[in-house]
Amino acid sequence: MSFDTDTLVFDNAGLIPAIAQDCESGEVLMMAWMNAEAVGRTLETGRVTYWSRSRSSFWVKGESSGHVQELVDFRVDCDRDCLLLQVRQTGPACHTNRRSCFFTALRAGEEVELMAPMG
Amino acid sequence: MSFDTDTLVFDNAGLIPAIAQDCESGEVLMMAWMNAEAVGRTLETGRVTYWSRSRSSFWVKGESSGHVQELVDFRVDCDRDCLLLQVRQTGPACHTNRRSCFFTALRAGEEVELMAPMG
C-alpha cells in the first residue's frame, strides 16, 4: 500500500509525536513533533525535519548546530498517531550537548544523570 | 535531587507522552500517555500504568491481557515533557498482538509490515 500522509492521525494542533531512535545502538534520542508538511519534507529530503512548537516554524534538525539526523527508517504505529524514526545521528541529539535527551533517570527516588555533555 | 512529579511538564489535558522501550533489546514498543497520578502509580507499583484518553480511565498495561510491563528504568527528557520507560514486556505490547506497535515501515513509498502477530 502506498503511503499517504493524510492517513496519519494528527492532534488538534495538527501535530504528531515523532520518536528518534539511533539506528545502530537502538538508543532513544529524543521526541519532537511534526506536522503533515514536516513529515513530507523529512521523507523527501531524508533530513529529519520537525515542527517547533515554541518557534512556530520548521526545524531542520541540526541545521544550525550540524547535529543532523539522517532518516534511515520511517515507521508508523498501529493507531497511526505516533512515528518512530530510525536515524543516523551526527553528534549529540540534545540541545544540552548530550547524545540523548533522556539523560535523567530515577534511581531510588533520586534523579541521576546518566551521561555527560559530549566534548 | 529527589524526584517530584510536579516538576514534569504536562500538556493542556494534564498528560505527558511516555515511550516504552524493551530494556533488553532496545526495541521501541509503544507510546502512550500518563497523567500525574499514572506516573505516581507506575513508580509506586512498578507496573506501568497509562491514562487511556479514549476511555478516560487508568490503564494498567496488561491488566486484562496479561501483557504487563514491569518498570525497569524511568527516564525524563531535558524539557521534562516526555518520559522514557525501560520495561520488561510480557508478550506483545501492541493490541494487534505484535511485539511492538511500530510494525509498519515505509520502504520506497510503500507500507510494509515488519512483524506478524505473536502466536
Tab-separated table of C-alpha atoms in Angstrom, chain A residues 27-95:
chain	number	residue	atom	x	y	z
A	27	GLU	CA	19.162	4.337	21.942
A	28	VAL	CA	16.102	6.593	22.105
A	29	LEU	CA	17.488	10.049	21.332
A	30	MET	CA	14.565	12.460	21.567
A	31	MET	CA	10.893	13.040	20.936
A	32	ALA	CA	9.612	16.030	18.994
A	33	TRP	CA	6.637	16.948	16.837
A	34	MET	CA	5.842	17.040	13.142
A	35	ASN	CA	3.003	18.477	11.132
A	36	ALA	CA	1.994	16.994	7.784
A	37	GLU	CA	4.422	19.153	5.867
A	38	ALA	CA	7.313	18.276	8.190
A	39	VAL	CA	6.561	14.596	7.536
A	40	GLY	CA	6.597	15.281	3.800
A	41	ARG	CA	9.846	17.243	3.943
A	42	THR	CA	11.503	14.542	6.057
A	43	LEU	CA	10.541	11.845	3.565
A	44	GLU	CA	11.539	13.912	0.552
A	45	THR	CA	14.894	15.098	1.844
A	46	GLY	CA	15.935	12.263	4.164
A	47	ARG	CA	16.871	15.004	6.627
A	48	VAL	CA	14.658	14.839	9.722
A	49	THR	CA	12.541	17.979	9.973
A	50	TYR	CA	10.308	18.719	12.949
A	51	TRP	CA	7.812	21.455	13.694
A	52	SER	CA	8.992	23.657	16.534
A	53	ARG	CA	6.015	24.416	18.734
A	54	SER	CA	7.889	27.165	20.615
A	55	ARG	CA	9.076	28.948	17.474
A	56	SER	CA	6.103	28.004	15.239
A	57	SER	CA	8.472	27.111	12.430
A	58	PHE	CA	10.023	24.165	10.674
A	59	TRP	CA	13.084	22.867	12.418
A	60	VAL	CA	15.529	21.005	10.214
A	61	LYS	CA	17.321	19.119	12.943
A	62	GLY	CA	20.983	20.149	13.061
A	63	GLU	CA	20.600	22.950	10.508
A	64	SER	CA	22.389	25.418	12.764
A	65	SER	CA	24.310	23.021	15.051
A	66	GLY	CA	25.397	20.496	12.437
A	67	HIS	CA	23.884	17.727	14.584
A	68	VAL	CA	21.767	16.404	11.773
A	69	GLN	CA	19.547	13.339	11.702
A	70	GLU	CA	19.654	11.301	8.531
A	71	LEU	CA	16.470	9.260	8.156
A	72	VAL	CA	17.185	5.538	7.896
A	73	ASP	CA	13.744	4.063	8.524
A	74	PHE	CA	10.303	5.633	8.960
A	75	ARG	CA	7.721	3.715	10.997
A	76	VAL	CA	4.111	4.332	11.955
A	77	ASP	CA	2.346	2.842	14.954
A	78	CYS	CA	-0.841	0.778	14.962
A	79	ASP	CA	-3.071	3.789	15.652
A	80	ARG	CA	-1.195	5.923	13.114
A	81	ASP	CA	-0.838	8.643	15.744
A	82	CYS	CA	2.867	8.271	16.534
A	83	LEU	CA	6.000	7.975	14.403
A	84	LEU	CA	9.261	6.161	15.055
A	85	LEU	CA	12.230	7.449	13.092
A	86	GLN	CA	15.359	5.389	12.969
A	87	VAL	CA	18.143	7.859	12.294
A	88	ARG	CA	21.854	8.234	11.838
A	89	GLN	CA	22.588	10.982	14.359
A	90	THR	CA	25.619	13.209	13.966
A	91	GLY	CA	26.914	14.239	17.402
A	92	PRO	CA	24.515	14.964	20.243
A	93	ALA	CA	20.755	14.896	19.678
A	94	CYS	CA	20.061	17.039	22.764
A	95	HIS	CA	20.436	20.815	22.934
